[in-house]
mmCIF file of C-alpha atoms in Angstrom:
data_model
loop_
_atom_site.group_PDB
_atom_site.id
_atom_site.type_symbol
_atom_site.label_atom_id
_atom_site.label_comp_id
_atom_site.label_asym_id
_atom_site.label_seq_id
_atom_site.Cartn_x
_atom_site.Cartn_y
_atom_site.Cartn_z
ATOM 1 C CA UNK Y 6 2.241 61.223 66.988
ATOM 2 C CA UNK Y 7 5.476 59.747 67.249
ATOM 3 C CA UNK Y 8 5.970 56.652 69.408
ATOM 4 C CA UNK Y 9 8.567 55.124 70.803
ATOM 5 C CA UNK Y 10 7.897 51.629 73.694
ATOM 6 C CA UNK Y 11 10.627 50.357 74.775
ATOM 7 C CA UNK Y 12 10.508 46.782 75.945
ATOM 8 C CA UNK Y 13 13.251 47.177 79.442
ATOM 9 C CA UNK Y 14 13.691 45.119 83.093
ATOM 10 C CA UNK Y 15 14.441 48.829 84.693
ATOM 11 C CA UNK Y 16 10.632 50.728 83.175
ATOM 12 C CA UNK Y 17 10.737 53.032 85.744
ATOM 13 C CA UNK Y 18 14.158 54.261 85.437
ATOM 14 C CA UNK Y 19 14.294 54.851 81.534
ATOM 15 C CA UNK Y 20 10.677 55.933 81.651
ATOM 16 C CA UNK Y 21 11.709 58.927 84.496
ATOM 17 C CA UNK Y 22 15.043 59.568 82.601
ATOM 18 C CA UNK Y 23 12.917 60.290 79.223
ATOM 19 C CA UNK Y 24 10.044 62.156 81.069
ATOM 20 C CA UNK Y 25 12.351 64.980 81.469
ATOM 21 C CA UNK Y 26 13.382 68.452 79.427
ATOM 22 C CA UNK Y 27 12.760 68.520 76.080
ATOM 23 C CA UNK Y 28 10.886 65.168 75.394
ATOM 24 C CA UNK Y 29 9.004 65.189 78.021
ATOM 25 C CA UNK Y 30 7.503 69.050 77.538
ATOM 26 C CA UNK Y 31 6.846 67.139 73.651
ATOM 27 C CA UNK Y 32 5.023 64.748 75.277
ATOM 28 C CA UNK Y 33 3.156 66.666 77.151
ATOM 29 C CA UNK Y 34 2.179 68.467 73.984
ATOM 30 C CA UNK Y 35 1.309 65.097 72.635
ATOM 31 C CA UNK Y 36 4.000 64.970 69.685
ATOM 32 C CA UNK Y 37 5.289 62.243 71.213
ATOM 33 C CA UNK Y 38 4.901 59.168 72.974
ATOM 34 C CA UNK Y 39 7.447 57.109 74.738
ATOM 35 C CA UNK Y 40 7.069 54.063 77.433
ATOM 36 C CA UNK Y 41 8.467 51.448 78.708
ATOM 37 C CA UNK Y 42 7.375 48.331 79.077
ATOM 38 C CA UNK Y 43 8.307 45.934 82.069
ATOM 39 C CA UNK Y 44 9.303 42.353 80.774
ATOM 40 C CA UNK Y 45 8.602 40.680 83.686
ATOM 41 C CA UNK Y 46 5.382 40.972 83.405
ATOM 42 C CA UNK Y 47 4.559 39.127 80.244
ATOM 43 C CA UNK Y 48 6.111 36.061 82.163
ATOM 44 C CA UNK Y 49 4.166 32.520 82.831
ATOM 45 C CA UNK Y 50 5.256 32.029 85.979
ATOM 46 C CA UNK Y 51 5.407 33.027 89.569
ATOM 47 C CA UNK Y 52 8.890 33.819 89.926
ATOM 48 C CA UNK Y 53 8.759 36.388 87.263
ATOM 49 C CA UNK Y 54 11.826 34.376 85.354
ATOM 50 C CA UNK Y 55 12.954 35.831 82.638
ATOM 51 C CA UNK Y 56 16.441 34.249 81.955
ATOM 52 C CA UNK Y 57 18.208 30.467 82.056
ATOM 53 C CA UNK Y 58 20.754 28.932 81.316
ATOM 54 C CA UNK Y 59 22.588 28.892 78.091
ATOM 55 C CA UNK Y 60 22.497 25.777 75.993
ATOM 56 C CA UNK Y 61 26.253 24.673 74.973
ATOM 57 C CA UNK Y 62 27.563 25.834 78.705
ATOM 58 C CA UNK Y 63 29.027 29.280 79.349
ATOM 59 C CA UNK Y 64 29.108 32.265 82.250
ATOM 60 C CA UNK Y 65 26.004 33.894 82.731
ATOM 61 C CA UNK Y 66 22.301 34.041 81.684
ATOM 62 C CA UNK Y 67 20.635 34.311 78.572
ATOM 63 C CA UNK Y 68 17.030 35.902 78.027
ATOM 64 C CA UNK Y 69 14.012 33.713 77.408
ATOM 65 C CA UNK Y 70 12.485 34.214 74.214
ATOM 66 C CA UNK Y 71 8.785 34.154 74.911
ATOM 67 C CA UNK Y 72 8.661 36.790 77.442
ATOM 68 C CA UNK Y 73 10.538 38.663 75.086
ATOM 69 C CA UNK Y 74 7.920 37.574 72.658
ATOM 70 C CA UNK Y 75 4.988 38.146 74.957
ATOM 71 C CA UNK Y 76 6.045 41.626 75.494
ATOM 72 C CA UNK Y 77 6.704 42.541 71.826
ATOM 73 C CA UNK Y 78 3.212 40.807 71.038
ATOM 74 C CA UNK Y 79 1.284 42.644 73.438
ATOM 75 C CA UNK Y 80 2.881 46.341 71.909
ATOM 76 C CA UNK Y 81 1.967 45.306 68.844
ATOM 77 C CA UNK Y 82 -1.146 44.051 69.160
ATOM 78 C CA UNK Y 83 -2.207 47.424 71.281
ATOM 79 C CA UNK Y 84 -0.302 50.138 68.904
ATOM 80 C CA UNK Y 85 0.118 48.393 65.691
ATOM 81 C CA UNK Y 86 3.556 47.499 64.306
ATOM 82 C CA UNK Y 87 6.821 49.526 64.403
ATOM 83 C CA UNK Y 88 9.915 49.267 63.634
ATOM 84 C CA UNK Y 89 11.763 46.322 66.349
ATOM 85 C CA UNK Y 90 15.596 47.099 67.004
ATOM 86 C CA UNK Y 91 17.319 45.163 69.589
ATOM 87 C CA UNK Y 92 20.133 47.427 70.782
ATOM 88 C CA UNK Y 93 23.503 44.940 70.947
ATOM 89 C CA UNK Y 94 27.259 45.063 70.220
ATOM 90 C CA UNK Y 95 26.705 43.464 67.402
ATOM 91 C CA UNK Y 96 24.610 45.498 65.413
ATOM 92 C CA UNK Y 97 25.636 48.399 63.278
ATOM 93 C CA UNK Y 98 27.338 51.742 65.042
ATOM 94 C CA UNK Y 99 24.610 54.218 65.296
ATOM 95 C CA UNK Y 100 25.196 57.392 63.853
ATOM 96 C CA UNK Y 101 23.193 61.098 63.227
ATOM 97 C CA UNK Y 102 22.469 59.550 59.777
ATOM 98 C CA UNK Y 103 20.718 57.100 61.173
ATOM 99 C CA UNK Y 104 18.939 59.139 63.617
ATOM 100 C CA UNK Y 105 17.961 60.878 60.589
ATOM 101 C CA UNK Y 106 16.125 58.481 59.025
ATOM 102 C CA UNK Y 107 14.595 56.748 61.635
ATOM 103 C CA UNK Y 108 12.582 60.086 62.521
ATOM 104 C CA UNK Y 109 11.594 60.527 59.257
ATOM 105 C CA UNK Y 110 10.959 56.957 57.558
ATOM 106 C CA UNK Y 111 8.610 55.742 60.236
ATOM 107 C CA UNK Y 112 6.485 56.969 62.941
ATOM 108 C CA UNK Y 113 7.155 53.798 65.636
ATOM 109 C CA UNK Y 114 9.757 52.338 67.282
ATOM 110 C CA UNK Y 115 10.123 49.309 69.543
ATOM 111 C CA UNK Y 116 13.629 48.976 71.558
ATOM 112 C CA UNK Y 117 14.600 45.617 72.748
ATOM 113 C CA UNK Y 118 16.771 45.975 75.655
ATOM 114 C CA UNK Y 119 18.885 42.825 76.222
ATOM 115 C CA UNK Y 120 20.886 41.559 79.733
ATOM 116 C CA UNK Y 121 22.760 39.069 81.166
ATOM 117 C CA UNK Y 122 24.629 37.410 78.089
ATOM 118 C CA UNK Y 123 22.257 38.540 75.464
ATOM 119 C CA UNK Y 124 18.581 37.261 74.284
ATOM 120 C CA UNK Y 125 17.731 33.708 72.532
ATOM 121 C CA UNK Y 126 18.373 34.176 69.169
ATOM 122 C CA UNK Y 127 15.012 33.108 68.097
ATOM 123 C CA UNK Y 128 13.626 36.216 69.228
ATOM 124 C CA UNK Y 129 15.608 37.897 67.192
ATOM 125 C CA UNK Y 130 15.070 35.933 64.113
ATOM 126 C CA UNK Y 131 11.167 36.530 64.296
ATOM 127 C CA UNK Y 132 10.559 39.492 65.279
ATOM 128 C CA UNK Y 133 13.736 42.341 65.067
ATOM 129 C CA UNK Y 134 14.107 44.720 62.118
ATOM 130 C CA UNK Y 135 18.108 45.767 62.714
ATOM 131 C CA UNK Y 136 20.349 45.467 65.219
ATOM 132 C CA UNK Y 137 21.832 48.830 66.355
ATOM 133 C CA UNK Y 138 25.034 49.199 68.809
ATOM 134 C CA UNK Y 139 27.007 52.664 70.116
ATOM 135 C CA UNK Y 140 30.067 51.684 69.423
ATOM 136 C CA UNK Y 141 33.102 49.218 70.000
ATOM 137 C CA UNK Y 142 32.547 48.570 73.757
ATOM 138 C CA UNK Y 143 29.968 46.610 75.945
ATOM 139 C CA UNK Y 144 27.626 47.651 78.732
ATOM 140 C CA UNK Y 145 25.914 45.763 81.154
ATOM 141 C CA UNK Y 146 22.364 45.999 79.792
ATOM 142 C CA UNK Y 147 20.718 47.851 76.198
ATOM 143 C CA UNK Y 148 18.863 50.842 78.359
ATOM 144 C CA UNK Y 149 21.324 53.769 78.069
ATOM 145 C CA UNK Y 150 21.586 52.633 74.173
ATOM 146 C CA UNK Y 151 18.094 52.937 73.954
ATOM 147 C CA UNK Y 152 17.681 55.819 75.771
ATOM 148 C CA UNK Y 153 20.352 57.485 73.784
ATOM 149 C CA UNK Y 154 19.091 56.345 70.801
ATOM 150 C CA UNK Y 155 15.210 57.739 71.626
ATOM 151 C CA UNK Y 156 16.736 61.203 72.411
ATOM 152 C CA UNK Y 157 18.462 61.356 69.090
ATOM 153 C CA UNK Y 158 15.743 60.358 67.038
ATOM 154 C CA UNK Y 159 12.848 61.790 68.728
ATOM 155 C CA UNK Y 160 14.398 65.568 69.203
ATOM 156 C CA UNK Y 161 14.447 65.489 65.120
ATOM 157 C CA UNK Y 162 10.300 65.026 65.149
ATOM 158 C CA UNK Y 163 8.768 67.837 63.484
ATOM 159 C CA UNK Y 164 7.821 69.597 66.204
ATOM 160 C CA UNK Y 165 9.919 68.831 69.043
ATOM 161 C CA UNK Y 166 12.774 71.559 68.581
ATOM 162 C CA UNK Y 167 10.997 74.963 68.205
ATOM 163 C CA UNK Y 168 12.991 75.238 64.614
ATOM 164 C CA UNK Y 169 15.027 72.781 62.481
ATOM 165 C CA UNK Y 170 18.124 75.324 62.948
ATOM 166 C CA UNK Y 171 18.319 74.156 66.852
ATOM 167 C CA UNK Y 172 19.780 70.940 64.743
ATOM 168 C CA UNK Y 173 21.045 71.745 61.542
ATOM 169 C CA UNK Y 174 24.203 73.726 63.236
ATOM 170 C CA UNK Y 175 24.666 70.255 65.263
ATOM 171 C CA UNK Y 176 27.910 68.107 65.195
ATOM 172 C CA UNK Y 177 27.182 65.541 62.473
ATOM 173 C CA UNK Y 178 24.403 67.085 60.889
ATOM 174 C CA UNK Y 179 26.503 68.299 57.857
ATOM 175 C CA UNK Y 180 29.661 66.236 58.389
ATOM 176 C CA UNK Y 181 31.313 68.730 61.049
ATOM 177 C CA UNK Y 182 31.776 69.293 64.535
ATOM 178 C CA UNK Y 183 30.067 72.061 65.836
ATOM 179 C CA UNK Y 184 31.579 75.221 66.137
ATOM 180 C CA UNK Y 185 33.046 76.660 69.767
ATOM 181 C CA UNK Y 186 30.349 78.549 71.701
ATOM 182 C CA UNK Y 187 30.139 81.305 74.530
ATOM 183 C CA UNK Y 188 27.536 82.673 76.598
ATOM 184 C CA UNK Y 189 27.859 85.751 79.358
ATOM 185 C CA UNK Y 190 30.098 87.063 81.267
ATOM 186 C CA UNK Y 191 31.572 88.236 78.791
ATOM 187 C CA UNK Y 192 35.541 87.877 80.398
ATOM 188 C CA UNK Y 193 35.802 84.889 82.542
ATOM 189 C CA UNK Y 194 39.330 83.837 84.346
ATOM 190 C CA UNK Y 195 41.096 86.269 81.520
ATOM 191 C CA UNK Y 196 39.462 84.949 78.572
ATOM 192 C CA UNK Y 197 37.041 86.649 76.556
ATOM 193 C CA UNK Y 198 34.522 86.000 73.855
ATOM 194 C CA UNK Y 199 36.069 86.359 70.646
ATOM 195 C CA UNK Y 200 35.160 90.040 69.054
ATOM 196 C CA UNK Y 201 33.266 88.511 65.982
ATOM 197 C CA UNK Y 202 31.168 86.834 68.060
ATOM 198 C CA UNK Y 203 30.312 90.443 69.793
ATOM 199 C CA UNK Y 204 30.241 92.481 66.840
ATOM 200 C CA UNK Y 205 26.347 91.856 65.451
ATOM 201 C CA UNK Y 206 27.467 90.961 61.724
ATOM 202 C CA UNK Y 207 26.189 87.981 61.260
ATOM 203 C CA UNK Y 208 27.399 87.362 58.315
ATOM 204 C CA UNK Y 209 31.183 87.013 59.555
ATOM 205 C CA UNK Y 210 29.616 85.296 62.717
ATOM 206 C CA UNK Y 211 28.750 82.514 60.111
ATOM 207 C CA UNK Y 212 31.900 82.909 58.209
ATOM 208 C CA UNK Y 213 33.629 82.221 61.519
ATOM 209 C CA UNK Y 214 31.846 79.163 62.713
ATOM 210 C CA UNK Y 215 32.185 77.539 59.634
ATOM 211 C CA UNK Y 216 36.234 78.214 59.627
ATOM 212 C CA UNK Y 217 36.087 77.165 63.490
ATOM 213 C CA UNK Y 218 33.901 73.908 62.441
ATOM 214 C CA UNK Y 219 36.861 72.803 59.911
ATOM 215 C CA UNK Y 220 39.289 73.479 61.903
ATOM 216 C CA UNK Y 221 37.842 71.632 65.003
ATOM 217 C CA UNK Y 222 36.569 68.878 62.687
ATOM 218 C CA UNK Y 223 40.174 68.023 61.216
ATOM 219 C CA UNK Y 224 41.607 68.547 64.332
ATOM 220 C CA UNK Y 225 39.728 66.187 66.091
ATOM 221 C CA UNK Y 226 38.385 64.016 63.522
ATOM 222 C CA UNK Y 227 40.372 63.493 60.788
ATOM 223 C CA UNK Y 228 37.908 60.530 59.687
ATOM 224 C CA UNK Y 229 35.123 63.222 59.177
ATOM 225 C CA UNK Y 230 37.244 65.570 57.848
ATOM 226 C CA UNK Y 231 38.618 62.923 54.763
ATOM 227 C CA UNK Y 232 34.877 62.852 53.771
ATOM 228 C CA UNK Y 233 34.070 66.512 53.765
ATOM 229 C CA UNK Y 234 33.381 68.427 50.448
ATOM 230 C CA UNK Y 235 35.392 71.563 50.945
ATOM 231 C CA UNK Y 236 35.260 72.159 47.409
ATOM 232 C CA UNK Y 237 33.320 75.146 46.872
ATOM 233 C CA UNK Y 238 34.880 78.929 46.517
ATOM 234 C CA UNK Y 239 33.902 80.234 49.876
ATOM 235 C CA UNK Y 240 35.690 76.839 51.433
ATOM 236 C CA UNK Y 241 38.852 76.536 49.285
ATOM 237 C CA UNK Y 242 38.781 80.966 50.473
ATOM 238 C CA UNK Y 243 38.117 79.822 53.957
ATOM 239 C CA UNK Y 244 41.298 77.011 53.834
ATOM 240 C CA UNK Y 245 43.298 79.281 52.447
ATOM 241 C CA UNK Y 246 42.761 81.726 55.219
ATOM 242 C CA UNK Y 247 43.370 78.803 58.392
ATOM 243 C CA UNK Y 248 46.401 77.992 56.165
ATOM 244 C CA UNK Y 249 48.060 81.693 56.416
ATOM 245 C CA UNK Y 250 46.606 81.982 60.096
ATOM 246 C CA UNK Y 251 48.192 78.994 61.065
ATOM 247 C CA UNK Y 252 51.123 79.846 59.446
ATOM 248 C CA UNK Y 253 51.373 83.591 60.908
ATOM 249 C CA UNK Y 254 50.567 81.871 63.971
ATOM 250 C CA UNK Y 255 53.784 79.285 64.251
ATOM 251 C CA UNK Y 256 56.145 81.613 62.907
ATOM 252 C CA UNK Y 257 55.254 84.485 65.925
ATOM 253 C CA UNK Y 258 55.842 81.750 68.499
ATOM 254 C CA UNK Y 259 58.073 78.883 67.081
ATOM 255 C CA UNK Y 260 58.908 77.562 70.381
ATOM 256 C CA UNK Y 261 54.851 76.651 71.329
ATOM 257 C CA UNK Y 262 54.394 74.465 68.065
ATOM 258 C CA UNK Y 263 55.361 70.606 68.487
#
């Protein structure tokens, strides 16, 4: 089983959030395991303090260390040791990659969810693996990081998706965006489905997501795109046909390129 506690001040709202759809049917199923743990409650005293000031002056509140530690102990101590990330802005951008490895080099995580102005660096120092952040911007607290980073790591336990392809088509599972998709009615406001898309040869159907992944992926991220290895014949066949397409395309209606 796969577990994932995640040490929080709001338990009951990342432990509803992660009860739902998909993990939640897993852990009813008993693939997985995720909770959250309340840090007030590993507190010593009656006002259930978990923050003070910082020392060298500065806006705001810093997290205590022990009840930090207290909480971390007691997780420990009653599942055995896991893997201890403390989501922040300083740690390193979180990726599918990572995701990736995380479901498949170890079988226990523990999420540190920080507040305020951070935690006491001790804590830190003693008893996190990695620091992990979800980009270039800050929120208030570390529970939608962890909660994002539980759903993409847990959904890629054996088990959790009824087949590995619900994934491997993914954006950033193979260095592209995903292709575009449709569903029924077939026309909606004037625009239909492509034909390929309706014609059962799934053959071309792949042939066409893969041209519509490029495309989309350069388009949008040209980062990605840089990084790709397009170097195979059925690529360099498939550039070769955007190029003309794109081509035919701005020559038929000059006036609606930029």
């Amino acid at each position: 089983m796969f577990r994932v506690d995640i040490m929080t001040l709001f338990d009951l709202t990342v432990g509803d959030v992660l009860s739902e759809s998909i993990l939640g049917r897993a852990q009813e199923r008993d693939i997985l395991r995720i909770e959250a743990h309340q840090i007030r409650d590993y507190t010593l005293n009656r006002q259930k303090q978990v923050d003070d000031y910082p020392y060298g002056g500065g806006h705001g509140a810093v997290m205590q260390a022990d009840p930090l530690y207290q909480c971390w102990k007691h997780i420990t101590d009653a599942y055995g040791g896991g893997r201890t990330i403390y989501l922040s802005p300083a740690g390193k951008t979180f990726c599918q990659a990572r995701a990736r490895e995380l479901a498949r080099e170890c079988d226990h995580l523990i999420l540190v969810c920080g507040h305020y102005e951070g935690i006491d660096e001790r804590f830190i120092e003693e008893c996190v693996d990695e620091e992990i952040s979800l980009g270039d911007f800050v929120l208030t607290g570390g529970e939608i990081a962890a909660m994002a980073v539980t759903d993409a790591v847990c959904r890629l336990v054996p088990g959790v998706l009824s087949d590995p392809e619900c994934f491997e088509e993914e954006s950033h599972w193979n260095g592209l965006l995903e292709y575009p998709q449709y569903s029924r009615p077939e026309e909606w406001h004037g625009r239909r489905v492509p034909a390929i898309l309706r014609s059962g040869d799934h053959k071309n159907i792949a042939r066409w997501r893969r041209k519509q992944a490029i495309v989309r992926t350069r388009d949008r991220r040209p980062d990605m795109y840089a990084r790709l290895d397009l170097s195979s014949k059925a690529d360099q066949k498939l550039l070769r046909e955007i190029a003309e397409e794109e081509a035919a395309a701005a020559q038929a209606s000059p006036n609606d390129m930029p």
